[in-house]
Amino acid sequence: MDGKEMHPILQVEGLGKSFGKVEVLRDISFTLNKGRVLSVIGSSGSGKTTLLRCITSLEKANKGKIIIGGETVFDAENPVKDSARERRRKQLKTGLVFQSFNLFPQYTALQNVTLAARLAAKESEAYKKDRKAAIEEIRARGLQILSDVGLSDKADFYPWQLSGGQQQRVSIARALCMKPEILFFDEPTSALDPELTGEILRVIKQLASTHMTMVIVTHEMTFAKDVSDEIIFMNKGVIEEQGDPQIVFENPKSARLREFLNKFTD
Amino acid sequence: MGFYEVTLQLLEGFKTTCILFALTLAAALPLGLLFSMGSMSKFKPLKWLMKTFVWIIRGTPLMLQVIIVFYGPGLVHVGDLTLREFLVLHGGMAFDRFQSVLFAFIINYAVYFSEIYRGGIESIPVGQYEAGQVLGMTRSQTFFRVVLLQVIKRILPPMSNEILTLVKDTSLARVITVLELVKAAEQMTAQYGLIWPLFYIGAFYLVFCGLLTILFNLLEKKLSYFRG
């Protein structure tokens, strides 16, 4: 065990979620340590995206607890009414990259990346003291992140002027600009042409090398095996199998996982 | 009656047309937003009340609405008094002809605008709101900084249509003898047997609508830098 394993950054305990009578998540529990990459796999309808949306507060779970960095951000037993400021602070512990990018069409790549940071900065002390410097600082950070994802020359382009892969890289940069503790990806390459998925996977790999904690819902099995430290296989709303990628992919215990993986080797 | 005198008289009517147009627009644009919030409300009774209201206003002729607003208070009785007399006795609120038309127009157009707003707002993908949320933006920040401009871009064509219709609908005011442009021309036909002023006022409407069309095209062009 190396030192990092001692620091759980995400703890999910007994999470459950129903839409009406349909139980989408049942008693989901797992722990993720800081700096690790977790991939969540499973067929459509297995609840992986709902899990992601519950942890990132886009959906409200019905049962269970979510602890991020030692702080309980959600507890179905003890619901708290947070102020807008508290909600934002908790929300920003996580970042999310959507399947369909969801870039803001009327803003350039750089504006997309910096908009939320600029709005948040308005409440800070530094902003009240020196507005120009605060905005310039955010702009510089945005440009740096865009160049990190290989888009320094596209800063002033609007989303429609970019390819799908470039748009998704902007949306990764946009999430990174808010400095999340954990970055979530919801099938980040599913909306892309096959030849464009490589550039996204490269960016995620590069982030993994900087020890960014990430949770990736994906259908790219080869990539999941390659980049992840841990795998969770979900089936019908429960975690069917989880563990080291080598073991999960080479020696699956569950018959359903074997069946699932077979579909990808054809 | 020469061309000059006719023009002068028509301009009097045109003034009323323009005032009716401008005041209706100025009041119905924001009122429509309020109405659209009502019909999108999560509070069911308000939502259904609004939907019924929209159904009535859109389901009956504007001309009938004008007639009812103007004549209605004089026909409905409150005790021994008509509603109009009652209103005048208690606070002096009874619409004159122009005010009646204006009131009916504002309500009617606010309802049409509200449906256009609603369509525009509901057409924005939910992902835009979700992106705002996960980036820590408040609901109002997401609406005003992200959604609103996209809505404006989307509703511009139907709004242009509706506003052009309003220009021509102002002529309905003549039904309760408000002296707008068409009524002014009709008077000349009745008094002096002149037919050509009727064609002449057609040109007024054409120019008015032409200028508005140019304005809307400019706005559309201004918003063409982004897609979505």
Tab-separated table of C-alpha atoms in Angstrom:
chain	number	residue	atom	x	y	z
A	1	MET	CA	0.000	0.000	0.000
A	2	ASP	CA	1.420	3.389	-0.935
A	3	GLY	CA	0.728	6.495	1.117
A	4	LYS	CA	-2.078	7.797	-1.104
A	5	GLU	CA	-4.329	4.889	-0.273
A	6	MET	CA	-4.754	6.201	3.223
A	7	HIS	CA	-6.760	9.209	2.106
A	8	PRO	CA	-10.282	8.423	1.039
A	9	ILE	CA	-11.573	11.432	-0.906
A	10	LEU	CA	-14.934	9.977	-1.849
A	11	GLN	CA	-17.057	7.725	0.329
A	12	VAL	CA	-20.441	6.566	-0.881
A	13	GLU	CA	-22.477	4.678	1.685
A	14	GLY	CA	-25.672	2.772	0.971
A	15	LEU	CA	-26.786	5.103	-1.807
A	16	GLY	CA	-30.249	4.434	-3.245
A	17	LYS	CA	-32.254	6.249	-5.887
A	18	SER	CA	-35.698	5.607	-7.346
A	19	PHE	CA	-37.567	7.367	-10.104
A	20	GLY	CA	-41.166	6.741	-9.119
A	21	LYS	CA	-41.409	2.986	-8.693
A	22	VAL	CA	-38.270	2.230	-10.656
A	23	GLU	CA	-35.301	1.569	-8.411
A	24	VAL	CA	-32.270	2.782	-10.349
A	25	LEU	CA	-29.645	2.518	-7.607
A	26	ARG	CA	-29.672	0.039	-4.742
A	27	ASP	CA	-27.373	0.169	-1.755
A	28	ILE	CA	-24.300	1.478	-3.561
A	29	SER	CA	-21.203	1.716	-1.355
A	30	PHE	CA	-17.592	2.333	-2.328
A	31	THR	CA	-14.568	4.371	-1.379
A	32	LEU	CA	-12.139	6.176	-3.652
A	33	ASN	CA	-8.750	7.394	-2.552
A	34	LYS	CA	-7.155	10.668	-3.517
A	35	GLY	CA	-5.339	10.724	-6.828
A	36	ARG	CA	-6.929	7.511	-8.076
A	37	VAL	CA	-8.872	6.912	-11.269
A	38	LEU	CA	-12.052	4.883	-11.094
A	39	SER	CA	-13.947	3.684	-14.145
A	40	VAL	CA	-17.568	2.688	-13.896
A	41	ILE	CA	-18.682	0.225	-16.560
A	42	GLY	CA	-21.903	-1.607	-17.253
A	43	SER	CA	-24.605	-1.790	-19.888
A	44	SER	CA	-27.080	1.032	-20.541
A	45	GLY	CA	-29.679	1.283	-17.819
A	46	SER	CA	-27.387	-0.195	-15.178
A	47	GLY	CA	-27.472	3.078	-13.222
A	48	LYS	CA	-23.929	4.324	-13.829
A	49	THR	CA	-24.984	7.745	-15.077
A	50	THR	CA	-27.531	8.123	-12.261
A	51	LEU	CA	-24.790	7.315	-9.758
A	52	LEU	CA	-22.654	10.055	-11.249
A	53	ARG	CA	-25.534	12.512	-11.253
A	54	CYS	CA	-26.315	11.774	-7.598
A	55	ILE	CA	-22.735	12.381	-6.488
A	56	THR	CA	-22.543	15.621	-8.476
A	57	SER	CA	-25.892	16.825	-7.003
A	58	LEU	CA	-27.750	16.848	-10.327
A	59	GLU	CA	-30.081	14.251	-8.827
A	60	LYS	CA	-31.077	13.850	-5.221
A	61	ALA	CA	-30.615	10.332	-3.910
A	62	ASN	CA	-33.333	8.838	-1.679
A	63	LYS	CA	-31.076	6.844	0.585
A	64	GLY	CA	-27.515	6.853	1.813
A	65	LYS	CA	-24.645	9.200	2.359
A	66	ILE	CA	-21.985	10.905	0.257
A	67	ILE	CA	-18.771	12.109	1.885
A	68	ILE	CA	-16.239	14.109	-0.084
A	69	GLY	CA	-12.862	14.974	1.432
A	70	GLY	CA	-14.147	14.030	4.879
A	71	GLU	CA	-17.181	16.325	4.639
A	72	THR	CA	-20.673	14.921	4.379
A	73	VAL	CA	-22.209	16.622	1.339
A	74	PHE	CA	-25.330	14.475	1.261
A	75	ASP	CA	-27.125	12.475	3.910
A	76	ALA	CA	-30.633	11.223	3.224
A	77	GLU	CA	-31.189	10.716	6.968
A	78	ASN	CA	-30.174	14.242	7.948
A	79	PRO	CA	-31.156	16.586	5.148
A	80	VAL	CA	-29.767	20.102	5.614
A	81	LYS	CA	-31.020	23.315	4.084
A	82	ASP	CA	-27.896	24.971	2.796
A	83	SER	CA	-27.532	28.628	1.931
A	84	ALA	CA	-26.794	29.381	-1.719
A	85	ARG	CA	-23.169	29.981	-0.795
A	86	GLU	CA	-22.885	26.648	1.025
A	87	ARG	CA	-24.540	24.842	-1.877
A	88	ARG	CA	-22.059	26.346	-4.285
A	89	ARG	CA	-19.112	25.428	-2.063
A	90	LYS	CA	-20.258	21.800	-1.823
A	91	GLN	CA	-21.170	21.676	-5.509
A	92	LEU	CA	-17.688	22.820	-6.495
A	93	LYS	CA	-16.012	19.930	-4.697
A	94	THR	CA	-16.934	17.947	-7.787
A	95	GLY	CA	-16.644	18.772	-11.463
A	96	LEU	CA	-18.556	17.086	-14.257
A	97	VAL	CA	-17.848	16.600	-17.942
A	98	PHE	CA	-21.026	15.804	-19.855
A	99	GLN	CA	-21.518	13.357	-22.668
A	100	SER	CA	-22.969	16.109	-24.852
A	101	PHE	CA	-20.446	18.798	-23.766
A	102	ASN	CA	-23.146	21.365	-22.901
A	103	LEU	CA	-20.891	24.255	-23.832
A	104	PHE	CA	-22.457	27.711	-23.796
A	105	PRO	CA	-22.883	28.504	-27.505
A	106	GLN	CA	-22.709	32.289	-27.229
A	107	TYR	CA	-19.329	32.294	-25.519
A	108	THR	CA	-15.863	31.623	-26.915
A	109	ALA	CA	-13.798	28.705	-25.664
A	110	LEU	CA	-11.987	30.944	-23.177
A	111	GLN	CA	-15.230	32.607	-22.026
A	112	ASN	CA	-16.780	29.170	-21.512
A	113	VAL	CA	-13.828	28.185	-19.346
A	114	THR	CA	-13.745	31.359	-17.241
A	115	LEU	CA	-17.422	32.432	-16.979
A	116	ALA	CA	-18.275	30.566	-13.771
A	117	ALA	CA	-14.967	31.460	-12.125
A	118	ARG	CA	-15.525	35.136	-12.923
A	119	LEU	CA	-19.044	35.057	-11.504
A	120	ALA	CA	-17.826	33.305	-8.354
A	121	ALA	CA	-14.933	35.767	-7.981
A	122	LYS	CA	-17.331	38.681	-7.679
A	123	GLU	CA	-17.996	37.637	-4.098
A	124	SER	CA	-14.322	37.365	-3.160
A	125	GLU	CA	-12.265	39.919	-1.251
A	126	ALA	CA	-9.559	40.005	-3.919
A	127	TYR	CA	-12.166	41.044	-6.475
A	128	LYS	CA	-13.497	43.882	-4.361
A	129	LYS	CA	-9.975	45.166	-3.822
A	130	ASP	CA	-8.677	44.925	-7.384
A	131	ARG	CA	-11.228	43.938	-9.975
A	132	LYS	CA	-8.899	44.104	-12.935
A	133	ALA	CA	-6.215	41.944	-11.345
A	134	ALA	CA	-8.771	39.334	-10.246
A	135	ILE	CA	-10.215	39.059	-13.758
A	136	GLU	CA	-6.767	38.981	-15.324
A	137	GLU	CA	-5.763	36.183	-12.955
A	138	ILE	CA	-8.772	34.092	-14.020
A	139	ARG	CA	-8.126	34.819	-17.681
A	140	ALA	CA	-4.518	33.698	-17.346
A	141	ARG	CA	-5.633	30.532	-15.554
A	142	GLY	CA	-8.191	29.836	-18.285
A	143	LEU	CA	-5.601	30.271	-21.020
A	144	GLN	CA	-3.180	28.003	-19.160
A	145	ILE	CA	-5.792	25.253	-18.819
A	146	LEU	CA	-6.790	25.590	-22.472
A	147	SER	CA	-3.174	25.188	-23.455
A	148	ASP	CA	-2.911	22.167	-21.129
A	149	VAL	CA	-5.653	20.478	-23.147
A	150	GLY	CA	-3.935	21.510	-26.372
A	151	LEU	CA	-6.268	24.318	-27.396
A	152	SER	CA	-4.221	27.477	-26.845
A	153	ASP	CA	-4.853	28.509	-30.452
A	154	LYS	CA	-8.635	28.070	-30.140
A	155	ALA	CA	-9.273	30.369	-27.163
A	156	ASP	CA	-11.304	32.853	-29.203
A	157	PHE	CA	-13.283	30.307	-31.207
A	158	TYR	CA	-16.963	29.735	-30.636
A	159	PRO	CA	-18.161	26.170	-29.974
A	160	TRP	CA	-19.668	25.792	-33.467
A	161	GLN	CA	-16.268	26.542	-34.979
A	162	LEU	CA	-14.694	23.596	-33.128
A	163	SER	CA	-14.768	19.858	-33.784
A	164	GLY	CA	-16.557	17.576	-31.342
A	165	GLY	CA	-13.272	16.511	-29.785
A	166	GLN	CA	-12.173	20.102	-29.369
A	167	GLN	CA	-15.525	21.025	-27.832
A	168	GLN	CA	-15.200	18.215	-25.322
A	169	ARG	CA	-11.674	19.366	-24.453
A	170	VAL	CA	-13.046	22.879	-23.832
A	171	SER	CA	-15.653	21.397	-21.523
A	172	ILE	CA	-12.931	19.486	-19.634
A	173	ALA	CA	-10.998	22.751	-19.314
A	174	ARG	CA	-14.169	24.472	-18.107
A	175	ALA	CA	-14.606	21.899	-15.337
A	176	LEU	CA	-10.921	22.100	-14.366
A	177	CYS	CA	-11.046	25.887	-14.066
A	178	MET	CA	-13.261	25.515	-10.966
A	179	LYS	CA	-10.537	23.387	-9.303
A	180	PRO	CA	-12.701	20.390	-8.350
A	181	GLU	CA	-11.444	17.832	-5.840
A	182	ILE	CA	-12.839	15.053	-8.001
A	183	LEU	CA	-13.571	15.235	-11.706
A	184	PHE	CA	-16.401	13.111	-13.086
A	185	PHE	CA	-16.846	12.110	-16.723
A	186	ASP	CA	-20.186	10.925	-18.067
A	187	GLU	CA	-19.359	8.881	-21.164
A	188	PRO	CA	-17.051	11.629	-22.445
A	189	THR	CA	-16.469	10.058	-25.848
A	190	SER	CA	-19.907	8.621	-26.615
A	191	ALA	CA	-21.049	11.633	-28.641
A	192	LEU	CA	-17.864	11.678	-30.712
A	193	ASP	CA	-16.826	10.126	-33.996
A	194	PRO	CA	-14.481	7.182	-33.324
A	195	GLU	CA	-11.493	9.001	-34.779
A	196	LEU	CA	-11.983	11.859	-32.287
A	197	THR	CA	-12.088	9.789	-29.100
A	198	GLY	CA	-8.304	9.475	-28.962
A	199	GLU	CA	-7.706	13.146	-28.175
A	200	ILE	CA	-10.115	13.012	-25.215
A	201	LEU	CA	-8.584	9.837	-23.853
A	202	ARG	CA	-5.122	11.421	-24.136
A	203	VAL	CA	-6.281	14.423	-22.084
A	204	ILE	CA	-7.747	12.158	-19.399
A	205	LYS	CA	-4.528	10.132	-19.283
A	206	GLN	CA	-2.518	13.302	-18.948
A	207	LEU	CA	-4.772	14.384	-16.051
A	208	ALA	CA	-4.289	10.978	-14.417
A	209	SER	CA	-0.548	11.538	-14.527
A	210	THR	CA	-1.024	14.756	-12.524
A	211	HIS	CA	-2.873	12.714	-9.845
A	212	MET	CA	-6.245	14.269	-10.484
A	213	THR	CA	-8.886	12.126	-8.795
A	214	MET	CA	-11.323	11.033	-11.492
A	215	VAL	CA	-14.426	8.912	-11.903
A	216	ILE	CA	-15.169	7.934	-15.485
A	217	VAL	CA	-18.350	6.360	-16.748
A	218	THR	CA	-17.319	4.823	-20.028
A	219	HIS	CA	-17.908	2.249	-22.729
A	220	GLU	CA	-14.261	2.328	-23.843
A	221	MET	CA	-13.095	-0.913	-22.243
A	222	THR	CA	-9.523	-0.824	-23.504
A	223	PHE	CA	-9.166	2.696	-22.227
A	224	ALA	CA	-10.777	1.885	-18.869
A	225	LYS	CA	-8.345	-0.976	-18.392
A	226	ASP	CA	-5.441	1.192	-19.422
A	227	VAL	CA	-6.072	4.353	-17.381
A	228	SER	CA	-7.925	3.154	-14.269
A	229	ASP	CA	-6.665	2.150	-10.864
A	230	GLU	CA	-10.041	0.643	-10.045
A	231	ILE	CA	-13.084	-0.636	-11.884
A	232	ILE	CA	-16.692	-0.827	-10.792
A	233	PHE	CA	-19.051	-2.963	-12.841
A	234	MET	CA	-22.689	-2.074	-12.351
A	235	ASN	CA	-25.688	-4.179	-13.204
A	236	LYS	CA	-29.338	-3.352	-12.543
A	237	GLY	CA	-28.542	-0.672	-10.008
A	238	VAL	CA	-26.052	-2.582	-7.884
A	239	ILE	CA	-22.277	-2.924	-7.894
A	240	GLU	CA	-21.865	-6.427	-9.295
A	241	GLU	CA	-18.102	-6.508	-9.174
A	242	GLN	CA	-15.290	-4.168	-8.318
A	243	GLY	CA	-11.542	-4.173	-8.011
A	244	ASP	CA	-8.244	-3.888	-9.807
A	245	PRO	CA	-8.612	-3.543	-13.596
A	246	GLN	CA	-6.268	-6.447	-14.289
A	247	ILE	CA	-8.358	-8.759	-12.161
A	248	VAL	CA	-11.758	-7.432	-13.226
A	249	PHE	CA	-10.954	-7.668	-16.931
A	250	GLU	CA	-8.782	-10.799	-16.967
A	251	ASN	CA	-10.541	-12.826	-14.318
A	252	PRO	CA	-14.129	-11.700	-13.915
A	253	LYS	CA	-15.923	-13.557	-11.139
A	254	SER	CA	-19.479	-12.609	-12.059
A	255	ALA	CA	-21.145	-14.333	-14.965
A	256	ARG	CA	-22.862	-11.087	-15.963
A	257	LEU	CA	-19.544	-9.260	-16.176
A	258	ARG	CA	-18.111	-12.057	-18.332
A	259	GLU	CA	-21.123	-11.790	-20.593
A	260	PHE	CA	-20.780	-7.986	-20.699
A	261	LEU	CA	-17.070	-8.095	-21.526
A	262	ASN	CA	-17.613	-10.671	-24.251
A	263	LYS	CA	-19.675	-8.167	-26.186
A	264	PHE	CA	-16.615	-5.963	-26.449
A	265	THR	CA	-14.172	-8.577	-27.655
A	266	ASP	CA	-16.263	-9.499	-30.713
B	1	MET	CA	-59.353	68.033	-50.566
B	2	GLY	CA	-55.893	68.030	-52.041
B	3	PHE	CA	-53.057	65.645	-51.406
B	4	TYR	CA	-51.613	67.907	-48.720
B	5	GLU	CA	-54.836	68.215	-46.693
B	6	VAL	CA	-55.506	64.494	-46.962
B	7	THR	CA	-51.995	63.730	-45.754
B	8	LEU	CA	-52.430	66.031	-42.769
B	9	GLN	CA	-55.670	64.352	-41.738
B	10	LEU	CA	-54.275	60.880	-42.230
B	11	LEU	CA	-51.265	61.774	-40.107
B	12	GLU	CA	-53.671	62.489	-37.245
B	13	GLY	CA	-54.969	58.919	-37.522
B	14	PHE	CA	-51.460	57.583	-37.994
B	15	LYS	CA	-50.435	59.225	-34.734
B	16	THR	CA	-53.086	57.192	-32.869
B	17	THR	CA	-51.982	54.047	-34.683
B	18	CYS	CA	-48.368	54.635	-33.639
B	19	ILE	CA	-49.241	55.395	-30.016
B	20	LEU	CA	-51.415	52.292	-29.790
B	21	PHE	CA	-48.637	50.203	-31.311
B	22	ALA	CA	-45.892	51.578	-29.069
B	23	LEU	CA	-47.830	51.415	-25.803
B	24	THR	CA	-49.101	47.909	-26.505
B	25	LEU	CA	-45.577	46.723	-27.267
B	26	ALA	CA	-44.041	48.446	-24.253
B	27	ALA	CA	-46.545	46.893	-21.857
B	28	ALA	CA	-47.097	43.491	-23.467
B	29	LEU	CA	-43.392	42.572	-23.766
B	30	PRO	CA	-42.763	42.466	-19.989
B	31	LEU	CA	-46.321	41.386	-19.100
B	32	GLY	CA	-45.919	38.430	-21.461
B	33	LEU	CA	-42.859	37.302	-19.504
B	34	LEU	CA	-44.913	37.373	-16.314
B	35	PHE	CA	-47.679	35.367	-18.004
B	36	SER	CA	-45.185	32.811	-19.343
B	37	MET	CA	-43.813	32.318	-15.831
B	38	GLY	CA	-47.396	31.671	-14.734
B	39	SER	CA	-47.988	29.027	-17.380
B	40	MET	CA	-44.632	27.369	-16.601
B	41	SER	CA	-45.261	27.503	-12.855
B	42	LYS	CA	-44.859	24.359	-10.766
B	43	PHE	CA	-47.850	25.546	-8.714
B	44	LYS	CA	-50.602	23.651	-10.536
B	45	PRO	CA	-53.639	25.940	-9.839
B	46	LEU	CA	-51.768	28.975	-11.192
B	47	LYS	CA	-50.596	26.983	-14.178
B	48	TRP	CA	-54.119	25.825	-15.062
B	49	LEU	CA	-55.605	29.252	-14.463
B	50	MET	CA	-53.024	30.682	-16.859
B	51	LYS	CA	-53.635	27.948	-19.432
B	52	THR	CA	-57.385	28.636	-19.343
B	53	PHE	CA	-56.757	32.343	-19.700
B	54	VAL	CA	-54.458	31.729	-22.673
B	55	TRP	CA	-57.102	29.487	-24.229
B	56	ILE	CA	-59.815	32.168	-23.899
B	57	ILE	CA	-57.703	35.020	-25.198
B	58	ARG	CA	-56.288	33.059	-28.114
B	59	GLY	CA	-59.591	31.367	-28.828
B	60	THR	CA	-61.681	34.503	-29.330
B	61	PRO	CA	-61.295	37.336	-31.851
B	62	LEU	CA	-59.337	40.377	-30.718
B	63	MET	CA	-62.160	42.458	-32.181
B	64	LEU	CA	-64.633	40.814	-29.809
B	65	GLN	CA	-62.285	41.423	-26.890
B	66	VAL	CA	-62.102	45.115	-27.782
B	67	ILE	CA	-65.901	45.320	-27.949
B	68	ILE	CA	-66.349	43.555	-24.615
B	69	VAL	CA	-63.799	45.717	-22.808
B	70	PHE	CA	-65.492	48.876	-24.096
B	71	TYR	CA	-69.206	47.996	-23.936
B	72	GLY	CA	-69.136	45.315	-21.244
B	73	PRO	CA	-69.001	47.606	-18.189
B	74	GLY	CA	-72.050	49.502	-19.492
B	75	LEU	CA	-74.105	46.324	-19.852
B	76	VAL	CA	-73.295	44.392	-16.711
B	77	HIS	CA	-75.295	45.446	-13.670
B	78	VAL	CA	-74.122	45.847	-10.098
B	79	GLY	CA	-77.324	46.354	-8.130
B	80	ASP	CA	-79.180	49.272	-9.721
B	81	LEU	CA	-76.110	50.612	-11.442
B	82	THR	CA	-74.255	49.401	-14.464
B	83	LEU	CA	-70.674	48.301	-13.835
B	84	ARG	CA	-69.468	51.419	-15.620
B	85	GLU	CA	-71.496	53.738	-13.382
B	86	PHE	CA	-70.409	51.762	-10.353
B	87	LEU	CA	-66.742	52.087	-11.303
B	88	VAL	CA	-67.033	55.821	-11.958
B	89	LEU	CA	-68.778	56.336	-8.621
B	90	HIS	CA	-66.113	54.409	-6.727
B	91	GLY	CA	-62.818	55.882	-7.842
B	92	GLY	CA	-63.462	57.106	-11.376
B	93	MET	CA	-62.009	54.143	-13.243
B	94	ALA	CA	-63.837	53.665	-16.515
B	95	PHE	CA	-61.973	53.255	-19.757
B	96	ASP	CA	-62.596	55.670	-22.570
B	97	ARG	CA	-62.508	54.362	-26.125
B	98	PHE	CA	-58.762	54.515	-26.612
B	99	GLN	CA	-58.014	53.057	-23.182
B	100	SER	CA	-60.382	50.165	-23.872
B	101	VAL	CA	-58.592	49.307	-27.093
B	102	LEU	CA	-55.210	49.669	-25.430
B	103	PHE	CA	-56.225	47.403	-22.532
B	104	ALA	CA	-57.584	44.677	-24.806
B	105	PHE	CA	-54.502	44.876	-27.030
B	106	ILE	CA	-52.040	44.662	-24.136
B	107	ILE	CA	-53.736	41.599	-22.677
B	108	ASN	CA	-54.122	39.907	-26.054
B	109	TYR	CA	-50.538	40.503	-27.156
B	110	ALA	CA	-49.074	39.672	-23.746
B	111	VAL	CA	-50.755	36.271	-24.046
B	112	TYR	CA	-49.347	35.641	-27.517
B	113	PHE	CA	-45.897	36.820	-26.439
B	114	SER	CA	-46.067	34.617	-23.334
B	115	GLU	CA	-46.551	31.547	-25.491
B	116	ILE	CA	-43.585	32.533	-27.646
B	117	TYR	CA	-41.438	33.107	-24.559
B	118	ARG	CA	-42.528	29.791	-23.109
B	119	GLY	CA	-41.688	27.963	-26.316
B	120	GLY	CA	-38.273	29.654	-26.394
B	121	ILE	CA	-37.423	28.974	-22.771
B	122	GLU	CA	-38.579	25.357	-22.921
B	123	SER	CA	-36.574	24.722	-26.095
B	124	ILE	CA	-33.261	25.376	-24.348
B	125	PRO	CA	-31.649	22.001	-23.583
B	126	VAL	CA	-31.698	21.093	-19.898
B	127	GLY	CA	-27.944	20.477	-20.213
B	128	GLN	CA	-27.366	24.231	-20.277
B	129	TYR	CA	-28.930	24.581	-16.823
B	130	GLU	CA	-27.086	21.500	-15.562
B	131	ALA	CA	-23.771	22.834	-16.835
B	132	GLY	CA	-24.464	26.088	-14.985
B	133	GLN	CA	-25.295	24.174	-11.821
B	134	VAL	CA	-22.225	21.946	-11.759
B	135	LEU	CA	-20.065	25.034	-12.357
B	136	GLY	CA	-21.508	26.543	-9.174
B	137	MET	CA	-23.603	29.204	-10.892
B	138	THR	CA	-26.867	30.248	-9.246
B	139	ARG	CA	-30.176	29.719	-11.052
B	140	SER	CA	-30.483	33.386	-11.909
B	141	GLN	CA	-26.873	33.589	-13.096
B	142	THR	CA	-27.505	30.620	-15.361
B	143	PHE	CA	-30.689	32.202	-16.697
B	144	PHE	CA	-29.334	35.678	-17.303
B	145	ARG	CA	-25.747	34.825	-18.338
B	146	VAL	CA	-26.335	31.624	-20.279
B	147	VAL	CA	-29.953	30.952	-21.244
B	148	LEU	CA	-31.477	34.356	-21.956
B	149	LEU	CA	-29.471	35.281	-25.050
B	150	GLN	CA	-30.142	31.852	-26.550
B	151	VAL	CA	-33.848	32.341	-25.899
B	152	ILE	CA	-33.802	35.779	-27.532
B	153	LYS	CA	-32.079	34.372	-30.593
B	154	ARG	CA	-34.658	31.609	-30.887
B	155	ILE	CA	-37.758	33.736	-30.380
B	156	LEU	CA	-36.708	36.586	-32.633
B	157	PRO	CA	-38.386	35.212	-35.815
B	158	PRO	CA	-41.781	34.450	-34.192
B	159	MET	CA	-41.660	37.721	-32.252
B	160	SER	CA	-41.011	39.652	-35.474
B	161	ASN	CA	-44.056	38.012	-36.975
B	162	GLU	CA	-46.247	38.873	-34.027
B	163	ILE	CA	-45.050	42.473	-33.894
B	164	LEU	CA	-45.746	42.942	-37.616
B	165	THR	CA	-49.230	41.585	-37.014
B	166	LEU	CA	-49.677	44.124	-34.227
B	167	VAL	CA	-48.949	46.977	-36.652
B	168	LYS	CA	-51.894	45.911	-38.784
B	169	ASP	CA	-54.143	44.851	-35.898
B	170	THR	CA	-54.199	48.449	-34.657
B	171	SER	CA	-56.812	49.018	-37.399
B	172	LEU	CA	-59.268	46.975	-35.285
B	173	ALA	CA	-59.583	50.033	-33.036
B	174	ARG	CA	-61.992	51.509	-35.566
B	175	VAL	CA	-64.661	49.037	-34.431
B	176	ILE	CA	-65.329	51.284	-31.435
B	177	THR	CA	-64.667	54.388	-33.562
B	178	VAL	CA	-61.192	55.199	-32.360
B	179	LEU	CA	-59.829	57.429	-35.083
B	180	GLU	CA	-56.786	55.495	-36.221
B	181	LEU	CA	-55.357	55.346	-39.728
B	182	VAL	CA	-58.009	53.221	-41.449
B	183	LYS	CA	-60.867	55.115	-39.807
B	184	ALA	CA	-59.297	58.402	-40.936
B	185	ALA	CA	-59.196	57.209	-44.536
B	186	GLU	CA	-62.736	55.842	-44.361
B	187	GLN	CA	-63.992	59.231	-43.209
B	188	MET	CA	-62.593	60.784	-46.339
B	189	THR	CA	-64.360	58.227	-48.464
B	190	ALA	CA	-67.624	58.901	-46.652
B	191	GLN	CA	-67.358	62.704	-46.593
B	192	TYR	CA	-65.656	63.530	-49.881
B	193	GLY	CA	-66.097	60.352	-51.915
B	194	LEU	CA	-62.341	59.895	-52.154
B	195	ILE	CA	-61.143	56.353	-52.776
B	196	TRP	CA	-57.402	56.876	-53.205
B	197	PRO	CA	-56.674	57.652	-49.512
B	198	LEU	CA	-57.452	53.995	-48.826
B	199	PHE	CA	-54.591	52.974	-51.108
B	200	TYR	CA	-52.463	55.773	-49.727
B	201	ILE	CA	-52.717	54.432	-46.137
B	202	GLY	CA	-51.645	51.019	-47.444
B	203	ALA	CA	-48.297	52.677	-48.144
B	204	PHE	CA	-48.131	53.887	-44.509
B	205	TYR	CA	-48.421	50.306	-43.259
B	206	LEU	CA	-45.969	49.011	-45.840
B	207	VAL	CA	-43.317	51.539	-44.868
B	208	PHE	CA	-43.918	50.975	-41.159
B	209	CYS	CA	-43.605	47.201	-41.512
B	210	GLY	CA	-40.688	47.550	-43.915
B	211	LEU	CA	-38.710	49.554	-41.353
B	212	LEU	CA	-39.505	47.021	-38.628
B	213	THR	CA	-38.402	44.176	-40.892
B	214	ILE	CA	-35.073	45.904	-41.468
B	215	LEU	CA	-34.679	46.312	-37.693
B	216	PHE	CA	-35.436	42.638	-37.020
B	217	ASN	CA	-33.015	41.534	-39.731
B	218	LEU	CA	-30.306	43.656	-38.105
B	219	LEU	CA	-30.988	42.040	-34.738
B	220	GLU	CA	-30.918	38.561	-36.243
B	221	LYS	CA	-27.641	39.364	-37.933
B	222	LYS	CA	-26.232	40.625	-34.667
B	223	LEU	CA	-27.025	37.307	-32.996
B	224	SER	CA	-25.778	35.161	-35.857
B	225	TYR	CA	-22.246	34.956	-34.422
B	226	PHE	CA	-23.263	31.889	-32.430
B	227	ARG	CA	-25.324	28.827	-33.140
B	228	GLY	CA	-27.667	27.077	-30.786
